[in-house]
Amino acid sequence: DELPPLSDGVELVELIEGEIMVKGSPSTKHQRLVLAIARMLLDTVPDGHVFIAPLSVRLDDYNSFQPDVFWVSANNPHCEIREDQVVGARDLAVEVISPGSARIDRGIKFEKYQEHGVREYWLVEPELAFLQVWLLQDGRYTQHGIFAAGETFSSATIGKEVPLQNVFPE
């Protein structure tokens, strides 16, 4: 006999505009994609720090997010890496869209990452196997492109070609 799960899994807690928001445990597909993106970044970017959720990133007193994946360059003066959280704007934030997060990822997180100077924001669409890349230019995000499984794109923030061939499952 198999035992049922004791709970739905880990809950992620974020502070969004001063409101505590609790998200349920992500799906296995979501987590495989998060790990593939993190692995790709670790292989592509030699310096800096790659992190995955759950790890809080405090932007201000009213907003503390847990991005699925994020990267802080080794020479980022606007970000402080502490033992229990990261404070300030990191260089790259990645959110993998899920049915329960789409509105927030495309809305308030987009706005707050932009406002706080996150240089590049990737929105990953797992069901359609593509990602949107947004670059911060003159304080506003502009869409750099939409890239599908197997493609490679140039990241201005990372300063390298980013390969997607091993990111999306076949």
PDB file of C-alpha atoms in Angstrom:
ATOM      1  CA  ASP A   1       0.000   0.000   0.000  1.00  0.00           C
ATOM      2  CA  GLU A   2       1.126   3.502  -0.804  1.00  0.00           C
ATOM      3  CA  LEU A   3       0.846   6.295   1.718  1.00  0.00           C
ATOM      4  CA  PRO A   4      -0.743   9.500   0.466  1.00  0.00           C
ATOM      5  CA  PRO A   5       1.370  12.656   0.686  1.00  0.00           C
ATOM      6  CA  LEU A   6       1.228  14.186   4.157  1.00  0.00           C
ATOM      7  CA  SER A   7       0.666  17.614   2.635  1.00  0.00           C
ATOM      8  CA  ASP A   8       0.585  19.264  -0.754  1.00  0.00           C
ATOM      9  CA  GLY A   9       4.278  19.989  -0.274  1.00  0.00           C
ATOM     10  CA  VAL A  10       6.273  23.073   0.474  1.00  0.00           C
ATOM     11  CA  GLU A  11       4.429  26.347   0.429  1.00  0.00           C
ATOM     12  CA  LEU A  12       6.244  29.398  -0.873  1.00  0.00           C
ATOM     13  CA  VAL A  13       5.503  32.649   0.918  1.00  0.00           C
ATOM     14  CA  GLU A  14       5.932  35.998  -0.803  1.00  0.00           C
ATOM     15  CA  LEU A  15       5.234  39.550   0.308  1.00  0.00           C
ATOM     16  CA  ILE A  16       3.520  41.397  -2.537  1.00  0.00           C
ATOM     17  CA  GLU A  17       2.568  45.036  -2.019  1.00  0.00           C
ATOM     18  CA  GLY A  18       2.528  44.425   1.737  1.00  0.00           C
ATOM     19  CA  GLU A  19       0.237  41.376   1.476  1.00  0.00           C
ATOM     20  CA  ILE A  20       1.413  37.897   2.386  1.00  0.00           C
ATOM     21  CA  MET A  21       0.752  35.491  -0.488  1.00  0.00           C
ATOM     22  CA  VAL A  22       1.101  31.724  -0.079  1.00  0.00           C
ATOM     23  CA  LYS A  23       1.743  29.567  -3.138  1.00  0.00           C
ATOM     24  CA  GLY A  24       1.389  25.810  -3.148  1.00  0.00           C
ATOM     25  CA  SER A  25       4.080  23.361  -4.086  1.00  0.00           C
ATOM     26  CA  PRO A  26       5.056  23.514  -7.775  1.00  0.00           C
ATOM     27  CA  SER A  27       4.523  20.609 -10.162  1.00  0.00           C
ATOM     28  CA  THR A  28       7.278  18.181 -11.058  1.00  0.00           C
ATOM     29  CA  LYS A  29       7.296  19.578 -14.631  1.00  0.00           C
ATOM     30  CA  HIS A  30       7.781  23.069 -13.226  1.00  0.00           C
ATOM     31  CA  GLN A  31      10.656  21.933 -11.006  1.00  0.00           C
ATOM     32  CA  ARG A  32      12.387  20.044 -13.829  1.00  0.00           C
ATOM     33  CA  LEU A  33      12.269  23.209 -15.918  1.00  0.00           C
ATOM     34  CA  VAL A  34      13.598  25.331 -13.025  1.00  0.00           C
ATOM     35  CA  LEU A  35      16.513  22.937 -12.548  1.00  0.00           C
ATOM     36  CA  ALA A  36      17.251  22.848 -16.299  1.00  0.00           C
ATOM     37  CA  ILE A  37      17.390  26.663 -16.410  1.00  0.00           C
ATOM     38  CA  ALA A  38      19.601  26.807 -13.312  1.00  0.00           C
ATOM     39  CA  ARG A  39      21.932  24.149 -14.763  1.00  0.00           C
ATOM     40  CA  MET A  40      22.128  26.031 -18.074  1.00  0.00           C
ATOM     41  CA  LEU A  41      22.999  29.259 -16.243  1.00  0.00           C
ATOM     42  CA  LEU A  42      25.641  27.516 -14.130  1.00  0.00           C
ATOM     43  CA  ASP A  43      27.189  26.094 -17.315  1.00  0.00           C
ATOM     44  CA  THR A  44      26.942  29.382 -19.255  1.00  0.00           C
ATOM     45  CA  VAL A  45      27.883  32.042 -16.712  1.00  0.00           C
ATOM     46  CA  PRO A  46      31.251  31.527 -15.011  1.00  0.00           C
ATOM     47  CA  ASP A  47      30.958  34.288 -12.414  1.00  0.00           C
ATOM     48  CA  GLY A  48      28.273  35.350  -9.996  1.00  0.00           C
ATOM     49  CA  HIS A  49      25.666  33.340  -8.140  1.00  0.00           C
ATOM     50  CA  VAL A  50      22.708  31.282  -9.393  1.00  0.00           C
ATOM     51  CA  PHE A  51      19.877  30.598  -6.933  1.00  0.00           C
ATOM     52  CA  ILE A  52      16.530  28.786  -7.093  1.00  0.00           C
ATOM     53  CA  ALA A  53      13.379  29.093  -4.984  1.00  0.00           C
ATOM     54  CA  PRO A  54      12.730  28.958  -2.135  1.00  0.00           C
ATOM     55  CA  LEU A  55      14.999  31.887  -1.327  1.00  0.00           C
ATOM     56  CA  SER A  56      13.549  35.315  -0.579  1.00  0.00           C
ATOM     57  CA  VAL A  57      14.619  38.348  -2.545  1.00  0.00           C
ATOM     58  CA  ARG A  58      13.650  41.514  -0.700  1.00  0.00           C
ATOM     59  CA  LEU A  59      13.147  44.463  -3.012  1.00  0.00           C
ATOM     60  CA  ASP A  60      11.729  46.822  -0.390  1.00  0.00           C
ATOM     61  CA  ASP A  61       9.697  46.734   2.838  1.00  0.00           C
ATOM     62  CA  TYR A  62       6.528  45.741   0.943  1.00  0.00           C
ATOM     63  CA  ASN A  63       7.857  43.297  -1.652  1.00  0.00           C
ATOM     64  CA  SER A  64       9.825  40.123  -1.039  1.00  0.00           C
ATOM     65  CA  PHE A  65       9.622  37.585  -3.870  1.00  0.00           C
ATOM     66  CA  GLN A  66      10.884  34.056  -4.398  1.00  0.00           C
ATOM     67  CA  PRO A  67      11.834  33.936  -8.083  1.00  0.00           C
ATOM     68  CA  ASP A  68      12.058  30.461  -9.574  1.00  0.00           C
ATOM     69  CA  VAL A  69      15.646  31.154 -10.676  1.00  0.00           C
ATOM     70  CA  PHE A  70      17.821  34.224 -10.366  1.00  0.00           C
ATOM     71  CA  TRP A  71      21.391  35.264 -11.029  1.00  0.00           C
ATOM     72  CA  VAL A  72      23.479  37.910  -9.291  1.00  0.00           C
ATOM     73  CA  SER A  73      26.668  38.951 -11.077  1.00  0.00           C
ATOM     74  CA  ALA A  74      29.893  38.947  -9.086  1.00  0.00           C
ATOM     75  CA  ASN A  75      30.187  42.729  -9.407  1.00  0.00           C
ATOM     76  CA  ASN A  76      26.600  43.787  -8.622  1.00  0.00           C
ATOM     77  CA  PRO A  77      26.816  46.705  -6.137  1.00  0.00           C
ATOM     78  CA  HIS A  78      23.012  46.903  -5.731  1.00  0.00           C
ATOM     79  CA  CYS A  79      22.498  43.444  -4.272  1.00  0.00           C
ATOM     80  CA  GLU A  80      23.493  41.997  -0.909  1.00  0.00           C
ATOM     81  CA  ILE A  81      23.599  38.224  -0.529  1.00  0.00           C
ATOM     82  CA  ARG A  82      22.829  37.235   3.059  1.00  0.00           C
ATOM     83  CA  GLU A  83      22.541  33.800   4.631  1.00  0.00           C
ATOM     84  CA  ASP A  84      18.718  33.862   4.695  1.00  0.00           C
ATOM     85  CA  GLN A  85      17.801  36.203   1.830  1.00  0.00           C
ATOM     86  CA  VAL A  86      19.049  38.398  -0.982  1.00  0.00           C
ATOM     87  CA  VAL A  87      18.414  42.124  -0.636  1.00  0.00           C
ATOM     88  CA  GLY A  88      18.198  44.418  -3.643  1.00  0.00           C
ATOM     89  CA  ALA A  89      18.006  44.113  -7.399  1.00  0.00           C
ATOM     90  CA  ARG A  90      19.645  41.106  -8.944  1.00  0.00           C
ATOM     91  CA  ASP A  91      20.778  41.021 -12.518  1.00  0.00           C
ATOM     92  CA  LEU A  92      18.425  38.348 -13.863  1.00  0.00           C
ATOM     93  CA  ALA A  93      15.094  37.038 -12.580  1.00  0.00           C
ATOM     94  CA  VAL A  94      13.342  34.024 -14.108  1.00  0.00           C
ATOM     95  CA  GLU A  95       9.730  33.087 -13.440  1.00  0.00           C
ATOM     96  CA  VAL A  96       8.273  29.854 -14.803  1.00  0.00           C
ATOM     97  CA  ILE A  97       4.609  30.525 -15.512  1.00  0.00           C
ATOM     98  CA  SER A  98       2.101  28.204 -13.877  1.00  0.00           C
ATOM     99  CA  PRO A  99      -1.692  28.533 -13.908  1.00  0.00           C
ATOM    100  CA  GLY A 100      -1.704  30.009 -10.405  1.00  0.00           C
ATOM    101  CA  SER A 101       1.152  32.472 -10.982  1.00  0.00           C
ATOM    102  CA  ALA A 102       0.604  33.886 -14.483  1.00  0.00           C
ATOM    103  CA  ARG A 103      -1.253  37.045 -13.437  1.00  0.00           C
ATOM    104  CA  ILE A 104       1.289  37.916 -10.735  1.00  0.00           C
ATOM    105  CA  ASP A 105       4.367  37.008 -12.815  1.00  0.00           C
ATOM    106  CA  ARG A 106       3.201  39.127 -15.770  1.00  0.00           C
ATOM    107  CA  GLY A 107       1.755  41.889 -13.591  1.00  0.00           C
ATOM    108  CA  ILE A 108       3.056  43.032 -10.219  1.00  0.00           C
ATOM    109  CA  LYS A 109       6.347  41.095 -10.395  1.00  0.00           C
ATOM    110  CA  PHE A 110       7.049  42.521 -13.854  1.00  0.00           C
ATOM    111  CA  GLU A 111       6.358  46.032 -12.512  1.00  0.00           C
ATOM    112  CA  LYS A 112       8.395  45.612  -9.319  1.00  0.00           C
ATOM    113  CA  TYR A 113      11.385  43.994 -11.032  1.00  0.00           C
ATOM    114  CA  GLN A 114      11.347  46.892 -13.497  1.00  0.00           C
ATOM    115  CA  GLU A 115      10.959  49.517 -10.761  1.00  0.00           C
ATOM    116  CA  HIS A 116      13.806  48.058  -8.690  1.00  0.00           C
ATOM    117  CA  GLY A 117      16.267  47.750 -11.556  1.00  0.00           C
ATOM    118  CA  VAL A 118      16.372  44.018 -12.302  1.00  0.00           C
ATOM    119  CA  ARG A 119      18.321  44.181 -15.563  1.00  0.00           C
ATOM    120  CA  GLU A 120      16.764  41.200 -17.335  1.00  0.00           C
ATOM    121  CA  TYR A 121      13.522  39.276 -16.756  1.00  0.00           C
ATOM    122  CA  TRP A 122      12.662  35.945 -18.339  1.00  0.00           C
ATOM    123  CA  LEU A 123       9.074  34.695 -18.392  1.00  0.00           C
ATOM    124  CA  VAL A 124       9.073  30.992 -19.221  1.00  0.00           C
ATOM    125  CA  GLU A 125       5.996  29.358 -20.765  1.00  0.00           C
ATOM    126  CA  PRO A 126       6.355  25.619 -20.054  1.00  0.00           C
ATOM    127  CA  GLU A 127       3.258  24.494 -21.964  1.00  0.00           C
ATOM    128  CA  LEU A 128       4.345  26.288 -25.149  1.00  0.00           C
ATOM    129  CA  ALA A 129       8.103  25.669 -24.660  1.00  0.00           C
ATOM    130  CA  PHE A 130       9.308  29.234 -25.091  1.00  0.00           C
ATOM    131  CA  LEU A 131      10.566  32.120 -23.020  1.00  0.00           C
ATOM    132  CA  GLN A 132      10.150  35.869 -23.307  1.00  0.00           C
ATOM    133  CA  VAL A 133      13.194  37.987 -22.571  1.00  0.00           C
ATOM    134  CA  TRP A 134      12.716  41.512 -21.236  1.00  0.00           C
ATOM    135  CA  LEU A 135      15.637  43.959 -20.949  1.00  0.00           C
ATOM    136  CA  LEU A 136      15.701  47.046 -18.746  1.00  0.00           C
ATOM    137  CA  GLN A 137      16.484  50.097 -20.874  1.00  0.00           C
ATOM    138  CA  ASP A 138      16.144  53.629 -19.509  1.00  0.00           C
ATOM    139  CA  GLY A 139      14.165  52.340 -16.528  1.00  0.00           C
ATOM    140  CA  ARG A 140      11.593  50.406 -18.598  1.00  0.00           C
ATOM    141  CA  TYR A 141      11.426  46.844 -19.853  1.00  0.00           C
ATOM    142  CA  THR A 142      11.532  46.309 -23.595  1.00  0.00           C
ATOM    143  CA  GLN A 143      10.963  42.901 -25.106  1.00  0.00           C
ATOM    144  CA  HIS A 144      14.238  41.511 -26.429  1.00  0.00           C
ATOM    145  CA  GLY A 145      12.554  38.504 -28.012  1.00  0.00           C
ATOM    146  CA  ILE A 146      10.654  35.260 -27.697  1.00  0.00           C
ATOM    147  CA  PHE A 147      12.795  32.145 -27.967  1.00  0.00           C
ATOM    148  CA  ALA A 148      11.718  28.531 -28.383  1.00  0.00           C
ATOM    149  CA  ALA A 149      13.175  25.180 -27.422  1.00  0.00           C
ATOM    150  CA  GLY A 150      16.448  24.526 -29.223  1.00  0.00           C
ATOM    151  CA  GLU A 151      17.162  28.173 -30.030  1.00  0.00           C
ATOM    152  CA  THR A 152      20.038  30.295 -28.775  1.00  0.00           C
ATOM    153  CA  PHE A 153      19.834  33.987 -27.953  1.00  0.00           C
ATOM    154  CA  SER A 154      22.247  36.686 -26.894  1.00  0.00           C
ATOM    155  CA  SER A 155      21.785  38.026 -23.362  1.00  0.00           C
ATOM    156  CA  ALA A 156      23.033  41.578 -22.867  1.00  0.00           C
ATOM    157  CA  THR A 157      23.011  41.121 -19.088  1.00  0.00           C
ATOM    158  CA  ILE A 158      24.949  37.870 -19.053  1.00  0.00           C
ATOM    159  CA  GLY A 159      27.121  38.947 -21.978  1.00  0.00           C
ATOM    160  CA  LYS A 160      26.924  35.523 -23.626  1.00  0.00           C
ATOM    161  CA  GLU A 161      24.896  33.367 -25.956  1.00  0.00           C
ATOM    162  CA  VAL A 162      22.221  31.480 -24.018  1.00  0.00           C
ATOM    163  CA  PRO A 163      21.452  27.971 -25.342  1.00  0.00           C
ATOM    164  CA  LEU A 164      17.951  26.585 -24.817  1.00  0.00           C
ATOM    165  CA  GLN A 165      18.486  23.123 -26.336  1.00  0.00           C
ATOM    166  CA  ASN A 166      18.537  21.358 -22.952  1.00  0.00           C
ATOM    167  CA  VAL A 167      16.041  23.584 -21.153  1.00  0.00           C
ATOM    168  CA  PHE A 168      12.689  22.389 -22.463  1.00  0.00           C
ATOM    169  CA  PRO A 169      11.907  18.664 -22.280  1.00  0.00           C
ATOM    170  CA  GLU A 170      11.329  16.889 -25.570  1.00  0.00           C
TER     171      GLU A 170
END
